[in-house]
Short mmCIF file of C-alpha atoms in Angstrom, two decimals:
data_model
loop_
_atom_site.label_atom_id
_atom_site.label_comp_id
_atom_site.label_asym_id
_atom_site.label_seq_id
_atom_site.Cartn_x
_atom_site.Cartn_y
_atom_site.Cartn_z
CA MET P 748 28.08 -19.96 46.81
CA GLN P 749 24.55 -19.53 46.76
CA ASN P 750 25.10 -16.34 48.60
CA LYS P 751 28.29 -15.28 46.25
CA SER P 752 25.81 -15.30 43.31
CA MET P 753 23.22 -13.82 45.04
CA ASN P 754 25.40 -10.81 45.98
CA GLY P 755 26.49 -10.53 42.27
CA PHE P 756 23.12 -9.92 41.40
CA LEU P 757 22.12 -7.53 43.72
CA GLN P 758 25.30 -5.84 43.09
CA PHE P 759 24.14 -5.95 39.29
CA VAL P 760 20.70 -4.15 40.15
CA TYR P 761 22.67 -1.32 41.91
CA ASP P 762 24.99 -1.17 39.25
CA SER P 763 22.29 -0.75 36.72
CA TYR P 764 20.12 1.52 38.89
CA LYS P 765 23.21 3.70 39.23
CA SER P 766 24.16 4.15 35.50
CA MET P 767 20.46 4.25 34.43
CA LYS P 768 20.60 7.39 36.83
CA ALA P 769 23.95 8.71 35.82
CA ARG P 770 22.54 8.42 32.03
CA GLU P 771 19.38 10.18 32.77
CA ILE P 772 17.66 6.88 31.36
CA THR P 773 13.75 7.22 32.04
CA LEU P 774 12.62 3.90 30.47
CA VAL P 775 14.60 0.77 29.18
CA TYR P 776 12.85 -2.36 27.96
CA GLU P 777 14.33 -5.49 26.10
CA GLY P 778 11.90 -7.88 24.58
CA GLU P 779 9.32 -8.40 22.13
CA ILE P 780 7.87 -4.66 20.82
CA ASN P 781 4.37 -5.20 19.30
CA HIS P 782 1.32 -2.65 19.35
CA GLN P 783 0.48 -3.17 23.08
CA ILE P 784 3.96 -2.21 24.32
CA THR P 785 4.00 0.70 21.72
CA LYS P 786 0.70 2.10 23.50
CA ALA P 787 1.81 1.12 27.03
CA PHE P 788 5.34 3.27 26.68
CA THR P 789 3.91 6.06 24.78
CA SER P 790 1.27 6.60 27.19
CA LEU P 791 3.60 6.46 29.85
CA ALA P 792 5.92 9.02 28.24
CA GLU P 793 2.83 11.35 27.80
CA THR P 794 1.87 11.05 31.32
CA ASN P 795 5.57 11.52 32.51
CA MET P 796 5.91 14.79 30.17
CA ALA P 797 2.78 16.24 31.16
CA LYS P 798 3.77 16.00 34.63
CA ASP P 799 7.13 17.91 33.83
CA GLU P 800 5.01 20.54 32.03
CA GLU P 801 7.04 20.03 28.90
CA ALA P 802 5.98 22.02 25.73
CA ASN P 803 2.84 20.48 24.01
CA SER P 804 4.95 20.83 20.86
CA VAL P 805 7.70 18.89 22.52
CA GLN P 806 5.49 16.14 23.83
CA LYS P 807 4.16 15.45 20.17
CA LYS P 808 7.30 15.25 18.68
CA VAL P 809 8.42 12.66 21.38
CA PHE P 810 5.36 11.00 20.79
CA HIS P 811 5.93 10.71 17.23
CA VAL P 812 9.53 9.30 17.37
CA MET P 813 8.68 6.97 19.77
CA VAL P 814 5.87 5.40 18.10
CA GLU P 815 8.22 5.28 14.54
CA CYS P 816 10.93 4.00 16.42
CA LEU P 817 9.09 1.13 17.78
CA GLN P 818 7.20 0.28 14.92
CA ASN P 819 10.68 -0.14 13.12
CA VAL P 820 11.97 -2.44 15.55
CA SER P 821 8.67 -4.47 15.48
CA LYS P 822 8.62 -4.55 11.56
CA HIS P 823 12.27 -4.94 10.83
CA ALA P 824 14.19 -6.72 13.98
CA GLU P 825 15.35 -10.05 13.13
CA GLY P 826 16.14 -13.14 15.22
CA LEU P 827 19.11 -15.05 15.36
CA PRO P 828 18.76 -19.02 14.05
CA ILE P 829 19.94 -20.16 17.75
CA TYR P 830 17.34 -18.20 19.26
CA ASP P 831 14.52 -19.46 16.77
CA PHE P 832 12.13 -20.09 19.91
CA GLU P 833 11.72 -16.17 20.43
CA PRO P 834 9.88 -13.96 17.99
CA ASN P 835 12.04 -11.79 15.66
CA SER P 836 10.40 -8.50 16.56
CA ARG P 837 12.60 -8.30 19.81
CA GLY P 838 15.09 -5.41 20.70
CA ILE P 839 15.97 -2.95 23.32
CA PHE P 840 14.33 0.51 23.46
CA MET P 841 15.13 3.66 25.76
CA VAL P 842 14.20 6.93 26.48
CA SER P 843 16.54 9.35 28.25
CA LYS P 844 16.55 13.21 28.78
CA ASN P 845 18.61 15.68 29.68
CA GLU P 846 18.48 19.69 29.77
CA THR P 847 18.60 19.67 26.00
CA TYR P 848 16.93 16.70 24.42
CA TYR P 849 15.10 13.72 24.91
CA THR P 850 16.93 10.92 23.47
CA ILE P 851 15.19 7.68 21.99
CA THR P 852 17.31 4.60 21.51
CA THR P 853 16.53 1.52 19.70
CA GLY P 854 18.84 -1.58 19.07
CA ASN P 855 17.88 -4.88 17.26
CA LEU P 856 19.58 -7.34 15.15
CA ILE P 857 19.51 -7.10 11.79
CA GLY P 858 20.87 -9.15 8.56
CA ASN P 859 24.19 -8.10 7.08
CA GLU P 860 22.56 -7.73 3.69
CA LYS P 861 20.34 -4.73 5.15
CA ILE P 862 23.51 -2.55 6.26
CA GLU P 863 24.48 -1.11 2.91
CA GLY P 864 20.71 0.10 1.93
CA LEU P 865 20.05 1.39 5.61
CA THR P 866 23.07 3.12 5.75
CA LYS P 867 22.21 4.85 2.12
CA LEU P 868 18.98 5.92 2.91
CA LEU P 869 20.01 7.40 6.79
CA GLU P 870 22.97 9.06 4.96
CA GLN P 871 20.91 10.68 2.33
CA ILE P 872 18.13 11.90 5.07
CA ASN P 873 20.79 13.16 7.46
CA GLU P 874 21.90 15.58 4.64
CA LEU P 875 18.81 16.75 3.53
CA ASP P 876 17.35 20.00 5.33
CA LYS P 877 13.83 20.89 6.06
CA ASP P 878 12.67 21.57 2.37
CA GLY P 879 14.70 18.43 1.24
CA LEU P 880 13.07 16.24 3.80
CA SER P 881 9.44 17.42 2.61
CA ILE P 882 10.14 16.74 -0.95
CA LEU P 883 11.57 13.33 -0.23
CA TYR P 884 8.65 12.78 1.95
CA LYS P 885 6.16 13.66 -0.94
CA THR P 886 7.88 11.36 -3.09
CA GLN P 887 8.03 8.57 -1.21
CA ILE P 888 4.60 8.73 -0.20
CA LYS P 889 3.17 9.01 -3.62
CA GLN P 890 5.25 6.03 -4.95
CA GLY P 891 5.72 3.94 -1.58
CA ARG P 892 3.27 1.03 -1.23
CA LEU P 893 2.63 -0.33 2.18
CA SER P 894 4.58 -3.38 2.80
CA GLU P 895 2.91 -6.52 4.13
CA LYS P 896 3.98 -5.54 7.76
CA GLY P 897 2.32 -2.04 7.09
CA GLY P 898 5.35 -0.17 6.58
CA ALA P 899 5.15 2.68 4.31
CA GLY P 900 8.99 3.31 4.32
CA LEU P 901 8.51 6.78 5.70
CA GLY P 902 9.32 6.45 9.41
CA PHE P 903 13.09 7.59 9.02
CA ILE P 904 12.05 10.77 7.08
CA ASP P 905 9.74 11.60 9.57
CA ILE P 906 11.74 11.29 12.63
CA ALA P 907 14.41 13.65 10.76
CA LYS P 908 11.62 15.81 9.96
CA LYS P 909 9.66 16.08 13.06
CA THR P 910 13.00 16.38 15.42
CA GLY P 911 14.94 18.51 12.81
CA ASN P 912 18.39 16.77 14.08
CA LYS P 913 20.41 14.14 12.56
CA ILE P 914 19.78 10.45 13.50
CA ASP P 915 22.44 9.01 14.81
CA PHE P 916 22.88 5.06 13.85
CA ASN P 917 25.49 2.26 14.17
CA PHE P 918 26.09 -1.10 13.19
CA LEU P 919 27.93 -3.11 15.68
CA PRO P 920 29.46 -6.60 14.86
CA ILE P 921 28.35 -9.39 16.99
CA GLU P 922 29.46 -13.13 17.31
CA ASP P 923 26.95 -14.03 14.66
CA ASP P 924 28.80 -13.70 11.40
CA SER P 925 25.65 -12.98 9.61
CA HIS P 926 23.98 -9.96 11.81
CA HIS P 927 24.91 -6.78 13.24
CA PHE P 928 23.58 -5.05 15.84
CA PHE P 929 21.51 -2.12 14.39
CA ILE P 930 21.30 0.95 16.99
CA LEU P 931 19.51 3.90 16.12
CA THR P 932 19.29 7.42 18.18
CA ALA P 933 17.01 10.11 17.98
CA ASN P 934 16.85 13.34 19.79
CA ILE P 935 14.29 15.78 20.08
CA THR P 936 15.18 19.11 21.07
CA ARG P 937 13.40 20.51 24.29
CA ASN P 938 11.94 24.21 24.64
CA ILE P 939 11.83 24.94 21.30
CA MET E 20 -25.40 4.19 0.82
CA GLU E 21 -24.77 2.66 4.68
CA VAL E 22 -23.38 5.10 7.25
CA ILE E 23 -20.29 4.71 8.64
CA LYS E 24 -19.52 5.72 12.14
CA ILE E 25 -16.69 4.78 14.33
CA LEU E 26 -15.74 6.03 17.90
CA GLY E 27 -12.54 6.65 18.06
CA THR E 28 -9.99 5.19 20.43
CA ASP E 29 -6.56 6.12 22.01
CA ASP E 30 -5.23 4.50 18.63
CA THR E 31 -7.86 4.77 16.04
CA PRO E 32 -9.81 7.75 14.64
CA ASN E 33 -13.27 8.70 15.01
CA VAL E 34 -15.05 8.28 11.74
CA ILE E 35 -18.23 9.82 10.19
CA PHE E 36 -19.58 9.14 6.62
CA ASP E 37 -23.05 10.33 6.82
CA LEU E 38 -24.49 11.20 3.12
CA GLU E 39 -28.01 12.28 4.53
CA ASN E 40 -26.45 14.56 6.55
CA ASP E 41 -23.52 15.71 4.75
CA VAL E 42 -20.71 14.68 7.22
CA PHE E 43 -17.58 13.34 6.22
CA GLU E 44 -15.32 13.73 8.85
CA ILE E 45 -11.94 11.74 10.25
CA SER E 46 -10.72 13.20 13.43
CA GLY E 47 -8.56 12.17 16.60
CA ARG E 48 -5.56 9.91 16.61
CA SER E 49 -4.48 7.00 14.22
CA LEU E 50 -2.18 4.62 14.99
CA PRO E 51 -3.98 1.61 14.12
CA GLU E 52 -2.38 -2.02 14.83
CA ASP E 53 -3.79 -2.88 11.53
CA VAL E 54 -3.68 -0.11 9.52
CA THR E 55 -4.96 -1.45 6.14
CA ALA E 56 -7.52 -3.63 8.23
CA PHE E 57 -9.24 -0.19 9.57
CA TYR E 58 -8.97 1.80 6.26
CA GLU E 59 -9.79 -0.41 3.78
CA PRO E 60 -13.60 -0.61 4.71
CA LEU E 61 -13.36 3.15 4.33
CA ILE E 62 -11.87 3.42 1.22
CA ASN E 63 -14.19 0.74 -0.52
CA TRP E 64 -17.12 2.89 0.76
CA LEU E 65 -15.60 5.92 -0.70
CA ASP E 66 -14.74 4.16 -3.89
CA GLU E 67 -18.67 3.19 -3.98
CA TYR E 68 -19.36 6.88 -3.29
CA ALA E 69 -17.14 7.64 -5.85
CA GLU E 70 -19.32 6.09 -8.74
CA ASP E 71 -22.21 8.55 -7.84
CA PRO E 72 -21.16 11.30 -5.64
CA LYS E 73 -22.99 14.40 -4.92
CA ASP E 74 -22.53 17.53 -6.77
CA SER E 75 -20.62 18.66 -4.00
CA THR E 76 -18.54 16.79 -1.24
CA VAL E 77 -16.89 18.88 2.00
CA PHE E 78 -14.40 16.38 3.52
CA SER E 79 -12.77 17.05 6.79
CA PHE E 80 -9.72 15.67 8.96
CA LYS E 81 -9.59 16.76 12.31
CA LEU E 82 -6.48 14.83 13.08
CA VAL E 83 -4.45 15.51 16.40
CA TYR E 84 -2.04 12.63 15.50
CA PHE E 85 -1.02 9.87 12.59
CA ASN E 86 1.58 7.70 12.18
CA THR E 87 3.56 7.16 9.10
CA ALA E 88 1.55 3.88 8.22
CA SER E 89 -1.88 5.93 8.64
CA SER E 90 -0.56 8.89 6.47
CA LYS E 91 -0.40 6.80 3.43
CA LEU E 92 -3.97 5.39 3.74
CA ILE E 93 -4.94 9.07 4.31
CA LEU E 94 -3.50 9.79 0.71
CA ASP E 95 -5.36 7.13 -0.79
CA ILE E 96 -8.59 8.86 0.79
CA LEU E 97 -7.38 12.40 -0.79
CA MET E 98 -7.01 10.48 -3.91
CA LYS E 99 -10.32 9.27 -3.95
CA LEU E 100 -11.73 12.81 -3.67
CA GLU E 101 -9.60 13.92 -6.20
CA GLU E 102 -10.64 11.51 -8.74
CA ILE E 103 -14.17 12.66 -7.72
CA HIS E 104 -13.44 16.23 -8.14
CA GLU E 105 -11.56 15.39 -11.70
CA ASP E 106 -15.04 13.96 -12.53
CA GLY E 107 -16.30 17.70 -12.20
CA LYS E 108 -18.04 17.65 -8.82
CA GLU E 109 -17.37 19.80 -6.21
CA VAL E 110 -14.91 18.98 -3.58
CA LEU E 111 -13.71 20.48 -0.81
CA VAL E 112 -10.95 19.24 1.58
CA LYS E 113 -10.99 21.04 5.12
CA TRP E 114 -7.87 20.30 7.08
CA TYR E 115 -7.93 21.12 10.89
CA TYR E 116 -4.94 21.42 12.61
CA PRO E 117 -4.73 22.54 16.76
CA ASP E 118 -3.05 26.27 16.35
CA ASP E 119 -0.04 25.37 18.48
CA ASP E 120 0.73 22.65 15.86
CA GLU E 121 3.16 23.28 13.14
CA ASP E 122 3.80 19.72 12.34
CA MET E 123 0.23 18.94 11.69
CA GLU E 124 -0.19 22.19 9.91
CA GLU E 125 2.82 21.07 7.22
CA ALA E 126 1.15 17.90 7.01
CA GLY E 127 -1.75 19.30 5.50
CA GLU E 128 0.45 21.63 3.18
CA GLU E 129 2.19 18.12 1.78
CA TYR E 130 -1.06 16.61 1.14
CA ALA E 131 -2.28 19.82 -0.47
CA ASP E 132 0.99 19.65 -2.94
CA ILE E 133 0.62 16.14 -3.49
CA VAL E 134 -3.38 15.83 -4.57
CA SER E 135 -4.96 18.45 -6.95
CA VAL E 136 -8.12 18.81 -4.93
CA PRO E 137 -9.41 22.40 -3.46
CA PHE E 138 -7.96 22.58 0.27
CA GLU E 139 -8.84 24.71 2.97
CA GLN E 140 -6.33 24.75 6.12
CA ILE E 141 -7.94 25.63 9.56
CA SER E 142 -6.33 26.38 12.87
CA TYR E 143 -8.28 25.61 16.00
CA THR E 144 -7.66 26.05 19.74
CA LEU E 145 -7.56 22.58 21.76
CA ASN E 146 -9.11 22.69 24.72
#
């Protein structure tokens, strides 16, 4: 029995390795996201991109998007009541790349009441072109106040501006009726 | 007024506010863990300075990166400078950007659109 579950675990490790390779995932993390983690991941990504001789502009954009995505999770992720011993600011964070894109993905729990507002905001952002985003950014920075958590309400707009690509987002239903799992994906075009 | 001199780190900018030597500069990277705590003393200093500013103030931004949380506080600084300008004093904002960094150049343009204060964009080559 011991052996069997051990083998199951080993198989899981190898399967994880294989699927990460297949999806070209260079970094995956699940847990609390805070300032230290943000610094560690961005610094790791910088080192890797420099090693790969990625264009400076691409490196900067990846850095920008990583910071804003990580801060979104650290500021807005919610916890489930049954896991109330865990910090709220938990989520999954992934970086992957292929020939065309760097892809930054985050996933975290949010309360159902947030879905409508997030959907509206992200749909609005995705409909705008470069100039429209610039106008929205200027309006928001003028009007917006810093929230208690230090958010300026500019993160998604900034991601859209920096990448020039649409932001993918989904809300997956989970066992808990009062929450969904919010997955956000941003693509940074390489060699631009 | 006291001189403010903060040495930059990998997540906080270099800051020099030095009246005697006429240096007002924020440079480097800005993504502090607590943006408000970092920028509040700077804004307070400028509040005090705005009460009795010099005839001419040249303020330089030479940032290579700032996050959106910092961007709001940078605007607060620019609005202070706008206030000084509106009171009839000469103010010039110098916005330096690396010559290969369109995003930083654009950020300068956007700030220049928002605040009405003389604004100069200057590109430089990063070593």
